[in-house]
PDB file of C-alpha atoms in Angstrom:
ATOM      1  CA  MET A1413      11.171 -26.736 -23.688  1.00 61.00           C
ATOM      2  CA  HIS A1414      10.087 -27.238 -20.441  1.00 75.00           C
ATOM      3  CA  ARG A1415      12.964 -26.029 -19.153  1.00 76.00           C
ATOM      4  CA  GLN A1416      13.578 -22.855 -21.361  1.00 78.00           C
ATOM      5  CA  LYS A1417      10.089 -21.915 -19.880  1.00 77.00           C
ATOM      6  CA  LEU A1418      10.927 -22.811 -16.354  1.00 79.00           C
ATOM      7  CA  THR A1419      13.991 -20.639 -16.462  1.00 81.00           C
ATOM      8  CA  LEU A1420      11.976 -17.649 -18.644  1.00 82.00           C
ATOM      9  CA  TRP A1421       9.394 -18.129 -15.433  1.00 83.00           C
ATOM     10  CA  ILE A1422      12.385 -17.837 -12.875  1.00 86.00           C
ATOM     11  CA  HIS A1423      13.538 -14.931 -14.684  1.00 86.00           C
ATOM     12  CA  GLU A1424      10.594 -13.103 -14.607  1.00 89.00           C
ATOM     13  CA  PHE A1425       9.595 -14.339 -11.218  1.00 89.00           C
ATOM     14  CA  TRP A1426      13.152 -12.034  -9.858  1.00 92.00           C
ATOM     15  CA  TRP A1427      12.255  -8.776 -12.148  1.00 93.00           C
ATOM     16  CA  PHE A1428       9.084  -8.771 -10.054  1.00 93.00           C
ATOM     17  CA  GLY A1429      10.613  -8.782  -6.765  1.00 93.00           C
ATOM     18  CA  LEU A1430      12.620  -6.139  -7.503  1.00 94.00           C
ATOM     19  CA  LYS A1431       9.905  -4.313  -9.206  1.00 95.00           C
ATOM     20  CA  GLN A1432       7.995  -4.885  -6.190  1.00 94.00           C
ATOM     21  CA  ALA A1433      11.409  -4.148  -3.822  1.00 93.00           C
ATOM     22  CA  TYR A1434      11.381  -1.306  -5.516  1.00 93.00           C
ATOM     23  CA  ALA A1435       7.683  -0.069  -5.634  1.00 93.00           C
ATOM     24  CA  CYS A1436       8.238  -0.353  -1.426  1.00 93.00           C
ATOM     25  CA  LEU A1437      11.242   2.020  -0.505  1.00 93.00           C
ATOM     26  CA  PHE A1438       9.720   3.903   1.406  1.00 93.00           C
ATOM     27  CA  GLY A1439       7.243   1.294   3.165  1.00 93.00           C
ATOM     28  CA  GLY A1440      10.612  -0.943   3.840  1.00 94.00           C
ATOM     29  CA  PHE A1441      13.078   1.854   4.809  1.00 96.00           C
ATOM     30  CA  LEU A1442      10.238   3.298   7.635  1.00 95.00           C
ATOM     31  CA  LEU A1443       9.575  -0.401   8.614  1.00 95.00           C
ATOM     32  CA  ALA A1444      13.152  -0.846   9.227  1.00 96.00           C
ATOM     33  CA  MET A1445      13.991   2.268  11.308  1.00 96.00           C
ATOM     34  CA  MET A1446      11.529   1.223  13.569  1.00 96.00           C
ATOM     35  CA  VAL A1447      13.027  -2.408  14.281  1.00 96.00           C
ATOM     36  CA  VAL A1448      16.307  -0.845  13.898  1.00 96.00           C
ATOM     37  CA  THR A1449      15.543   1.702  16.481  1.00 96.00           C
ATOM     38  CA  ARG A1450      14.120  -0.405  18.678  1.00 94.00           C
ATOM     39  CA  TYR A1451      16.927  -2.613  19.693  1.00 92.00           C
ATOM     40  CA  TRP A1452      19.410   0.041  18.732  1.00 93.00           C
ATOM     41  CA  TYR A1453      19.270   3.642  19.562  1.00 93.00           C
ATOM     42  CA  PRO A1454      22.512   5.397  20.815  1.00 89.00           C
ATOM     43  CA  LEU A1455      20.653   9.093  20.385  1.00 92.00           C
ATOM     44  CA  GLU A1456      20.249  10.555  24.220  1.00 88.00           C
ATOM     45  CA  GLY A1457      18.920  13.703  22.954  1.00 91.00           C
ATOM     46  CA  LEU A1458      16.923  12.660  20.153  1.00 96.00           C
ATOM     47  CA  HIS A1459      13.580  10.770  21.216  1.00 96.00           C
ATOM     48  CA  ARG A1460      13.051   8.140  18.791  1.00 96.00           C
ATOM     49  CA  TYR A1461       9.934   8.938  17.494  1.00 96.00           C
ATOM     50  CA  ASP A1462      11.019  12.301  16.329  1.00 97.00           C
ATOM     51  CA  PHE A1463      14.185  10.231  14.745  1.00 97.00           C
ATOM     52  CA  ILE A1464      11.467   8.425  12.604  1.00 96.00           C
ATOM     53  CA  PHE A1465      10.052  11.609  11.801  1.00 96.00           C
ATOM     54  CA  LEU A1466      13.170  13.315  10.514  1.00 96.00           C
ATOM     55  CA  ALA A1467      14.443   9.919   8.928  1.00 96.00           C
ATOM     56  CA  ALA A1468      11.555  10.015   6.654  1.00 95.00           C
ATOM     57  CA  ILE A1469      11.750  13.911   5.323  1.00 95.00           C
ATOM     58  CA  ALA A1470      15.500  13.171   4.832  1.00 96.00           C
ATOM     59  CA  PHE A1471      14.586   9.683   2.835  1.00 94.00           C
ATOM     60  CA  GLN A1472      11.852  11.681   1.038  1.00 91.00           C
ATOM     61  CA  LEU A1473      14.691  13.901  -0.444  1.00 92.00           C
ATOM     62  CA  LEU A1474      16.875  11.648  -1.234  1.00 93.00           C
ATOM     63  CA  LEU A1475      14.718   9.880  -3.638  1.00 89.00           C
ATOM     64  CA  LEU A1476      13.209  12.959  -4.723  1.00 90.00           C
ATOM     65  CA  LEU A1477      16.649  14.067  -5.667  1.00 92.00           C
ATOM     66  CA  THR A1478      18.154  10.862  -6.957  1.00 91.00           C
ATOM     67  CA  ARG A1479      14.494  10.791  -8.836  1.00 87.00           C
ATOM     68  CA  LEU A1480      13.356   7.278  -7.526  1.00 83.00           C
ATOM     69  CA  GLU A1481      10.747   8.965  -7.023  1.00 83.00           C
ATOM     70  CA  SER A1482       8.331  11.917  -9.000  1.00 83.00           C
ATOM     71  CA  PRO A1483       6.947  14.676  -7.520  1.00 84.00           C
ATOM     72  CA  ARG A1484       3.420  13.225  -8.664  1.00 81.00           C
ATOM     73  CA  GLU A1485       4.110  10.407  -5.788  1.00 82.00           C
ATOM     74  CA  CYS A1486       5.271  12.954  -3.530  1.00 85.00           C
ATOM     75  CA  VAL A1487       2.233  15.174  -3.846  1.00 84.00           C
ATOM     76  CA  VAL A1488       0.368  11.517  -3.158  1.00 82.00           C
ATOM     77  CA  ILE A1489       2.336  11.148   0.053  1.00 84.00           C
ATOM     78  CA  ILE A1490       1.780  14.875   1.694  1.00 87.00           C
ATOM     79  CA  VAL A1491      -2.276  14.396   0.642  1.00 87.00           C
ATOM     80  CA  PHE A1492      -2.061  10.577   2.570  1.00 88.00           C
ATOM     81  CA  HIS A1493      -0.271  12.125   5.544  1.00 89.00           C
ATOM     82  CA  LEU A1494      -3.009  14.764   5.966  1.00 91.00           C
ATOM     83  CA  LEU A1495      -5.555  12.123   6.006  1.00 90.00           C
ATOM     84  CA  ALA A1496      -3.889  10.146   8.191  1.00 91.00           C
ATOM     85  CA  THR A1497      -2.683  12.511  10.745  1.00 92.00           C
ATOM     86  CA  LEU A1498      -6.594  13.860  10.813  1.00 93.00           C
ATOM     87  CA  MET A1499      -7.872  10.056  11.409  1.00 94.00           C
ATOM     88  CA  GLU A1500      -4.647   9.489  14.046  1.00 94.00           C
ATOM     89  CA  LEU A1501      -5.569  12.204  16.283  1.00 95.00           C
ATOM     90  CA  PHE A1502      -9.160  10.973  16.579  1.00 95.00           C
ATOM     91  CA  LYS A1503      -8.207   7.482  16.919  1.00 95.00           C
ATOM     92  CA  THR A1504      -5.785   8.231  20.013  1.00 95.00           C
ATOM     93  CA  SER A1505      -7.518  10.965  21.492  1.00 94.00           C
ATOM     94  CA  GLU A1506      -8.994  10.185  25.163  1.00 91.00           C
ATOM     95  CA  ALA A1507     -12.625   9.451  24.282  1.00 92.00           C
ATOM     96  CA  ILE A1508     -11.906   6.649  21.939  1.00 95.00           C
ATOM     97  CA  GLY A1509      -8.531   5.112  22.765  1.00 93.00           C
ATOM     98  CA  SER A1510      -8.220   2.591  19.547  1.00 94.00           C
ATOM     99  CA  TRP A1511      -4.596   2.943  20.150  1.00 95.00           C
ATOM    100  CA  HIS A1512      -2.097   5.049  21.808  1.00 94.00           C
ATOM    101  CA  TYR A1513       2.148   6.041  21.703  1.00 96.00           C
ATOM    102  CA  PRO A1514       3.485   5.359  24.609  1.00 94.00           C
ATOM    103  CA  GLU A1515       6.990   6.698  24.222  1.00 94.00           C
ATOM    104  CA  ALA A1516       7.550  10.630  24.494  1.00 94.00           C
ATOM    105  CA  TRP A1517       8.180  13.155  21.571  1.00 96.00           C
ATOM    106  CA  VAL A1518       8.528  16.601  20.302  1.00 96.00           C
ATOM    107  CA  PHE A1519       7.160  16.476  16.679  1.00 96.00           C
ATOM    108  CA  GLY A1520       3.476  15.843  17.127  1.00 95.00           C
ATOM    109  CA  ILE A1521       0.175  17.078  17.678  1.00 95.00           C
ATOM    110  CA  GLY A1522      -2.154  15.788  20.278  1.00 92.00           C
ATOM    111  CA  ASN A1523      -1.394  12.026  21.312  1.00 94.00           C
ATOM    112  CA  VAL A1524      -0.156  11.557  17.602  1.00 95.00           C
ATOM    113  CA  PRO A1525       3.855  12.255  16.756  1.00 96.00           C
ATOM    114  CA  LEU A1526       4.003  13.385  13.465  1.00 94.00           C
ATOM    115  CA  PHE A1527       5.712  10.083  12.098  1.00 94.00           C
ATOM    116  CA  THR A1528       2.660   8.294  11.771  1.00 93.00           C
ATOM    117  CA  GLY A1529       1.023   9.780   8.675  1.00 92.00           C
ATOM    118  CA  PHE A1530       4.294   8.686   7.100  1.00 92.00           C
ATOM    119  CA  MET A1531       3.073   5.102   7.805  1.00 91.00           C
ATOM    120  CA  TYR A1532      -0.158   5.673   5.828  1.00 90.00           C
ATOM    121  CA  SER A1533       2.277   7.532   3.212  1.00 89.00           C
ATOM    122  CA  ALA A1534       4.365   4.285   2.811  1.00 91.00           C
ATOM    123  CA  VAL A1535       0.801   2.472   1.513  1.00 92.00           C
ATOM    124  CA  GLY A1536      -0.217   5.448  -1.328  1.00 89.00           C
ATOM    125  CA  SER A1537       3.481   5.448  -2.264  1.00 89.00           C
ATOM    126  CA  TYR A1538       3.898   1.848  -2.873  1.00 93.00           C
ATOM    127  CA  ILE A1539       0.196   1.970  -4.792  1.00 93.00           C
ATOM    128  CA  ALA A1540       1.831   5.209  -6.801  1.00 90.00           C
ATOM    129  CA  ARG A1541       5.074   3.641  -8.272  1.00 91.00           C
ATOM    130  CA  ALA A1542       3.835   0.120  -8.391  1.00 94.00           C
ATOM    131  CA  TRP A1543       1.381   1.693 -11.146  1.00 94.00           C
ATOM    132  CA  ARG A1544       4.273   3.346 -12.925  1.00 91.00           C
ATOM    133  CA  VAL A1545       6.653   0.260 -12.943  1.00 93.00           C
ATOM    134  CA  PHE A1546       4.325  -1.826 -13.846  1.00 95.00           C
ATOM    135  CA  ASP A1547       2.218  -0.120 -16.001  1.00 94.00           C
ATOM    136  CA  PHE A1548      -1.124  -1.114 -14.745  1.00 96.00           C
ATOM    137  CA  GLN A1549      -4.077  -1.453 -16.787  1.00 95.00           C
ATOM    138  CA  TYR A1550      -7.624  -2.395 -15.848  1.00 96.00           C
ATOM    139  CA  ALA A1551     -10.827  -4.075 -17.599  1.00 95.00           C
ATOM    140  CA  HIS A1552     -14.003  -3.745 -16.699  1.00 95.00           C
ATOM    141  CA  TYR A1553     -13.128  -0.714 -13.759  1.00 96.00           C
ATOM    142  CA  PRO A1554     -16.557   0.620 -12.657  1.00 95.00           C
ATOM    143  CA  PRO A1555     -17.225   4.527 -13.172  1.00 94.00           C
ATOM    144  CA  LYS A1556     -14.503   6.833 -11.057  1.00 92.00           C
ATOM    145  CA  ALA A1557     -17.620   8.639  -9.547  1.00 94.00           C
ATOM    146  CA  ALA A1558     -19.012   5.152  -8.287  1.00 96.00           C
ATOM    147  CA  THR A1559     -15.025   4.944  -6.586  1.00 96.00           C
ATOM    148  CA  LEU A1560     -15.116   8.015  -4.662  1.00 95.00           C
ATOM    149  CA  MET A1561     -18.078   7.567  -3.235  1.00 96.00           C
ATOM    150  CA  LEU A1562     -17.852   4.513  -1.539  1.00 96.00           C
ATOM    151  CA  VAL A1563     -13.882   5.151  -0.950  1.00 95.00           C
ATOM    152  CA  LEU A1564     -15.917   8.493   0.976  1.00 96.00           C
ATOM    153  CA  LEU A1565     -18.128   6.339   3.080  1.00 96.00           C
ATOM    154  CA  ILE A1566     -15.516   4.099   3.878  1.00 96.00           C
ATOM    155  CA  TYR A1567     -13.129   6.867   5.448  1.00 95.00           C
ATOM    156  CA  LEU A1568     -16.163   7.965   7.381  1.00 96.00           C
ATOM    157  CA  ASN A1569     -16.908   5.002   8.283  1.00 96.00           C
ATOM    158  CA  PHE A1570     -13.385   4.552  10.219  1.00 94.00           C
ATOM    159  CA  PHE A1571     -15.059   7.646  12.876  1.00 95.00           C
ATOM    160  CA  SER A1572     -18.484   7.297  12.563  1.00 96.00           C
ATOM    161  CA  HIS A1573     -18.596   3.294  14.025  1.00 94.00           C
ATOM    162  CA  HIS A1574     -17.790   4.472  17.199  1.00 94.00           C
ATOM    163  CA  PHE A1575     -21.095   6.312  17.343  1.00 95.00           C
ATOM    164  CA  ILE A1576     -23.414   4.433  15.134  1.00 94.00           C
ATOM    165  CA  ALA A1577     -24.217   1.292  13.567  1.00 93.00           C
ATOM    166  CA  ASP A1578     -20.451  -0.059  11.865  1.00 94.00           C
ATOM    167  CA  ILE A1579     -21.024  -0.653   8.145  1.00 96.00           C
ATOM    168  CA  ARG A1580     -17.953  -1.711   7.408  1.00 94.00           C
ATOM    169  CA  TRP A1581     -18.703  -5.421   6.029  1.00 95.00           C
ATOM    170  CA  LEU A1582     -22.146  -3.434   3.628  1.00 97.00           C
ATOM    171  CA  LEU A1583     -19.038  -1.442   2.362  1.00 96.00           C
ATOM    172  CA  LEU A1584     -16.909  -4.384   1.715  1.00 96.00           C
ATOM    173  CA  ALA A1585     -19.916  -6.208   0.298  1.00 96.00           C
ATOM    174  CA  ALA A1586     -19.949  -2.822  -1.692  1.00 97.00           C
ATOM    175  CA  THR A1587     -16.534  -3.043  -2.628  1.00 97.00           C
ATOM    176  CA  VAL A1588     -17.382  -6.732  -4.105  1.00 96.00           C
ATOM    177  CA  TRP A1589     -20.148  -5.636  -6.052  1.00 96.00           C
ATOM    178  CA  LEU A1590     -18.291  -2.904  -7.565  1.00 96.00           C
ATOM    179  CA  PHE A1591     -15.284  -4.485  -8.624  1.00 97.00           C
ATOM    180  CA  TYR A1592     -15.927  -8.327  -9.223  1.00 95.00           C
ATOM    181  CA  ARG A1593     -14.844  -8.219 -12.519  1.00 95.00           C
ATOM    182  CA  SER A1594     -12.385  -5.632 -12.711  1.00 96.00           C
ATOM    183  CA  ARG A1595      -8.959  -6.976 -13.632  1.00 96.00           C
ATOM    184  CA  VAL A1596      -5.400  -5.598 -13.200  1.00 96.00           C
ATOM    185  CA  TYR A1597      -2.712  -5.822 -15.701  1.00 96.00           C
ATOM    186  CA  PHE A1598       0.348  -5.681 -15.198  1.00 95.00           C
ATOM    187  CA  ARG A1599       3.785  -6.107 -17.240  1.00 93.00           C
ATOM    188  CA  VAL A1600       6.737  -7.389 -15.395  1.00 92.00           C
ATOM    189  CA  LEU A1601       9.660  -7.461 -18.394  1.00 87.00           C
ATOM    190  CA  LYS A1602       7.877  -7.568 -21.911  1.00 83.00           C
ATOM    191  CA  THR A1603       4.428  -9.737 -21.479  1.00 87.00           C
ATOM    192  CA  HIS A1604       1.386  -8.038 -19.630  1.00 90.00           C
ATOM    193  CA  ARG A1605      -0.195 -10.641 -16.661  1.00 92.00           C
ATOM    194  CA  HIS A1606      -3.162 -10.238 -15.252  1.00 93.00           C
ATOM    195  CA  MET A1607      -5.117 -11.165 -11.996  1.00 94.00           C
ATOM    196  CA  PRO A1608      -8.771 -10.001  -9.908  1.00 96.00           C
ATOM    197  CA  LEU A1609      -8.401  -6.102  -8.679  1.00 96.00           C
ATOM    198  CA  LEU A1610      -9.202  -7.732  -5.613  1.00 96.00           C
ATOM    199  CA  LEU A1611      -6.981 -10.550  -5.524  1.00 96.00           C
ATOM    200  CA  GLY A1612      -4.657  -7.866  -5.522  1.00 94.00           C
ATOM    201  CA  TRP A1613      -5.885  -5.953  -3.187  1.00 95.00           C
ATOM    202  CA  LEU A1614      -6.169  -8.754  -0.491  1.00 95.00           C
ATOM    203  CA  LEU A1615      -2.828  -9.666  -1.032  1.00 94.00           C
ATOM    204  CA  VAL A1616      -1.275  -6.209  -0.158  1.00 94.00           C
ATOM    205  CA  ALA A1617      -3.856  -5.728   2.892  1.00 94.00           C
ATOM    206  CA  LEU A1618      -2.188  -9.073   3.884  1.00 95.00           C
ATOM    207  CA  PHE A1619       1.568  -7.683   4.028  1.00 94.00           C
ATOM    208  CA  ILE A1620       0.604  -4.799   5.471  1.00 94.00           C
ATOM    209  CA  TRP A1621      -0.982  -6.613   7.876  1.00 95.00           C
ATOM    210  CA  LEU A1622       2.282  -8.351   8.601  1.00 95.00           C
ATOM    211  CA  ALA A1623       4.059  -4.983   9.107  1.00 94.00           C
ATOM    212  CA  GLU A1624       1.369  -4.213  11.437  1.00 95.00           C
ATOM    213  CA  ASN A1625       2.402  -6.799  13.673  1.00 95.00           C
ATOM    214  CA  ILE A1626       6.150  -6.363  13.576  1.00 95.00           C
ATOM    215  CA  ALA A1627       5.701  -2.561  13.595  1.00 94.00           C
ATOM    216  CA  THR A1628       3.514  -3.635  17.119  1.00 95.00           C
ATOM    217  CA  TYR A1629       6.157  -5.927  18.293  1.00 95.00           C
ATOM    218  CA  THR A1630       9.130  -3.429  18.558  1.00 93.00           C
ATOM    219  CA  HIS A1631       6.695  -1.024  20.470  1.00 92.00           C
ATOM    220  CA  VAL A1632       6.087   1.899  18.204  1.00 94.00           C
ATOM    221  CA  TRP A1633       2.302   1.814  18.777  1.00 94.00           C
ATOM    222  CA  VAL A1634       0.060   0.240  21.192  1.00 93.00           C
ATOM    223  CA  TYR A1635      -2.968  -1.463  20.723  1.00 94.00           C
ATOM    224  CA  PRO A1636      -5.113  -1.829  24.396  1.00 92.00           C
ATOM    225  CA  ASP A1637      -5.110  -5.998  24.041  1.00 91.00           C
ATOM    226  CA  GLN A1638      -1.249  -5.399  23.860  1.00 92.00           C
ATOM    227  CA  SER A1639      -0.571  -3.218  27.185  1.00 85.00           C
ATOM    228  CA  ASN A1640       0.358  -6.424  29.123  1.00 87.00           C
ATOM    229  CA  GLY A1641       2.324  -8.197  26.668  1.00 89.00           C
ATOM    230  CA  TRP A1642       2.766  -7.542  22.596  1.00 92.00           C
ATOM    231  CA  GLN A1643      -0.035 -10.276  20.975  1.00 93.00           C
ATOM    232  CA  MET A1644      -0.613 -10.814  17.236  1.00 94.00           C
ATOM    233  CA  VAL A1645      -2.974  -8.203  15.804  1.00 93.00           C
ATOM    234  CA  PRO A1646      -6.505 -10.258  15.074  1.00 91.00           C
ATOM    235  CA  SER A1647      -7.035 -11.548  11.866  1.00 89.00           C
ATOM    236  CA  THR A1648     -10.348  -9.156  11.512  1.00 88.00           C
ATOM    237  CA  LYS A1649      -8.057  -6.169  11.356  1.00 90.00           C
ATOM    238  CA  LEU A1650      -7.490  -7.345   7.568  1.00 93.00           C
ATOM    239  CA  VAL A1651     -11.027  -6.084   6.699  1.00 93.00           C
ATOM    240  CA  ALA A1652     -10.069  -2.630   8.054  1.00 92.00           C
ATOM    241  CA  TRP A1653      -6.650  -2.871   5.971  1.00 93.00           C
ATOM    242  CA  TYR A1654      -8.491  -4.283   3.178  1.00 95.00           C
ATOM    243  CA  LEU A1655     -10.873  -1.176   2.831  1.00 94.00           C
ATOM    244  CA  LEU A1656      -7.689   1.658   3.705  1.00 92.00           C
ATOM    245  CA  MET A1657      -5.923  -0.258   0.290  1.00 91.00           C
ATOM    246  CA  LEU A1658      -8.876   0.684  -1.255  1.00 94.00           C
ATOM    247  CA  LEU A1659      -9.220   4.253   0.025  1.00 93.00           C
ATOM    248  CA  SER A1660      -5.068   4.569  -1.176  1.00 92.00           C
ATOM    249  CA  PHE A1661      -6.141   3.039  -4.173  1.00 94.00           C
ATOM    250  CA  VAL A1662      -8.832   5.462  -5.429  1.00 94.00           C
ATOM    251  CA  LEU A1663      -6.815   8.294  -4.328  1.00 91.00           C
ATOM    252  CA  VAL A1664      -3.964   7.663  -6.477  1.00 91.00           C
ATOM    253  CA  SER A1665      -6.354   6.993  -9.211  1.00 91.00           C
ATOM    254  CA  LEU A1666      -7.018  10.634  -9.236  1.00 87.00           C
ATOM    255  CA  VAL A1667      -3.319  11.102 -10.057  1.00 84.00           C
ATOM    256  CA  SER A1668      -2.835   8.158 -12.028  1.00 87.00           C
ATOM    257  CA  GLU A1669      -3.939   7.591 -15.603  1.00 86.00           C
ATOM    258  CA  ILE A1670      -6.732   4.435 -15.311  1.00 91.00           C
ATOM    259  CA  ARG A1671      -5.904   3.354 -18.225  1.00 92.00           C
ATOM    260  CA  LEU A1672      -8.530   0.765 -19.986  1.00 91.00           C
ATOM    261  CA  ARG A1673      -8.178  -2.390 -22.046  1.00 83.00           C
ATOM    262  CA  ALA A1674     -10.401  -5.012 -23.611  1.00 76.00           C
ATOM    263  CA  PRO A1675     -10.585  -7.479 -21.295  1.00 68.00           C
ATOM    264  CA  GLU A1676      -8.557 -10.888 -22.706  1.00 62.00           C
ATOM    265  CA  PRO A1677     -10.262 -12.887 -24.926  1.00 59.00           C
ATOM    266  CA  ILE A1678     -10.748 -16.577 -25.317  1.00 49.00           C
ATOM    267  CA  SER A1679      -7.781 -18.312 -26.550  1.00 50.00           C
ATOM    268  CA  ARG A1680      -8.186 -20.483 -29.571  1.00 51.00           C
ATOM    269  CA  PRO A1681      -6.551 -23.215 -30.868  1.00 50.00           C
ATOM    270  CA  GLY A1682      -3.463 -21.792 -32.750  1.00 48.00           C
ATOM    271  CA  LYS A1683      -3.945 -18.197 -31.561  1.00 46.00           C
ATOM    272  CA  ARG A1684      -2.600 -16.507 -28.885  1.00 42.00           C
ATOM    273  CA  SER A1685      -4.103 -14.456 -26.329  1.00 39.00           C
ATOM    274  CA  TRP A1686      -4.343 -10.451 -26.436  1.00 38.00           C
ATOM    275  CA  THR A1687      -2.130 -10.190 -23.153  1.00 39.00           C
ATOM    276  CA  GLN A1688       0.752 -12.708 -24.537  1.00 37.00           C
ATOM    277  CA  VAL A1689       1.971  -9.955 -27.610  1.00 34.00           C
ATOM    278  CA  SER A1690       4.955  -8.712 -26.377  1.00 36.00           C
ATOM    279  CA  ARG A1691       6.535  -5.182 -26.448  1.00 39.00           C
ATOM    280  CA  PRO A1692      10.189  -3.744 -25.278  1.00 39.00           C
ATOM    281  CA  SER A1693      10.253  -3.114 -21.528  1.00 42.00           C
ATOM    282  CA  ARG A1694      10.807   0.777 -20.331  1.00 43.00           C
ATOM    283  CA  TRP A1695      11.809  -0.310 -16.678  1.00 46.00           C
ATOM    284  CA  LYS A1696      14.941   1.224 -17.449  1.00 43.00           C
ATOM    285  CA  ASN A1697      12.794   4.830 -17.868  1.00 44.00           C
ATOM    286  CA  GLN A1698      10.384   4.360 -15.194  1.00 43.00           C
ATOM    287  CA  ARG A1699      13.037   4.269 -12.459  1.00 44.00           C
TER     288      ARG A1699
END
């Protein structure tokens, strides 16, 4: 019996990894381009940043043509690209200088090469695709108006903290207050599992932070403290990525259905909990 449960667990964990990889298609491709072009780039007539930009567009078109990406997910990517480019223009300005892009480019605006918007779009793309393939459902999800107000303040704080008090810790506290009871239910094969939504965001933010370390190591962009040599991005950046995760999630919720369900009841002897009820997998229809 225990061996059978272990086999089922390994099987489900394997499919969990496959679905996560599928959800990360665009982000994984973008990161791979950054790493490969850092160590091998033979195109002398095309700047590296411009190549990454054109490759990202080509990959997006490929995903759409092969139906690995839905038109709705493409809209999410475009919106993220616009919001991110605006923030990048501000952050890389001479007056702010939060980071800079050391290489040359043709496709860009001001101090920002255009491929940078896709780095943020990759986060939105991941959330939108994971929402679909894992059949996300929620318990104790706060009112949408409250979440929109929170992420608006988060976005504004990315700009305003350079001039007035940084309220990111207050925003983080407000996030915990709004979502501490929220749970996300996700289905790998047949059974819906669940975890605290706050924990799910933290795990994704951690992976983004790791990807950021890889990207800065390949010299795609440089923080001021990396000018004299690469060093790891401070772990305090996790707070910024966590808030960005929340911003991304709420924006995706505007184009994805928030399916609510009753929270899991307390299990009683001889009875199965609500989340253990199985139903056929729709993975084949979700690709």
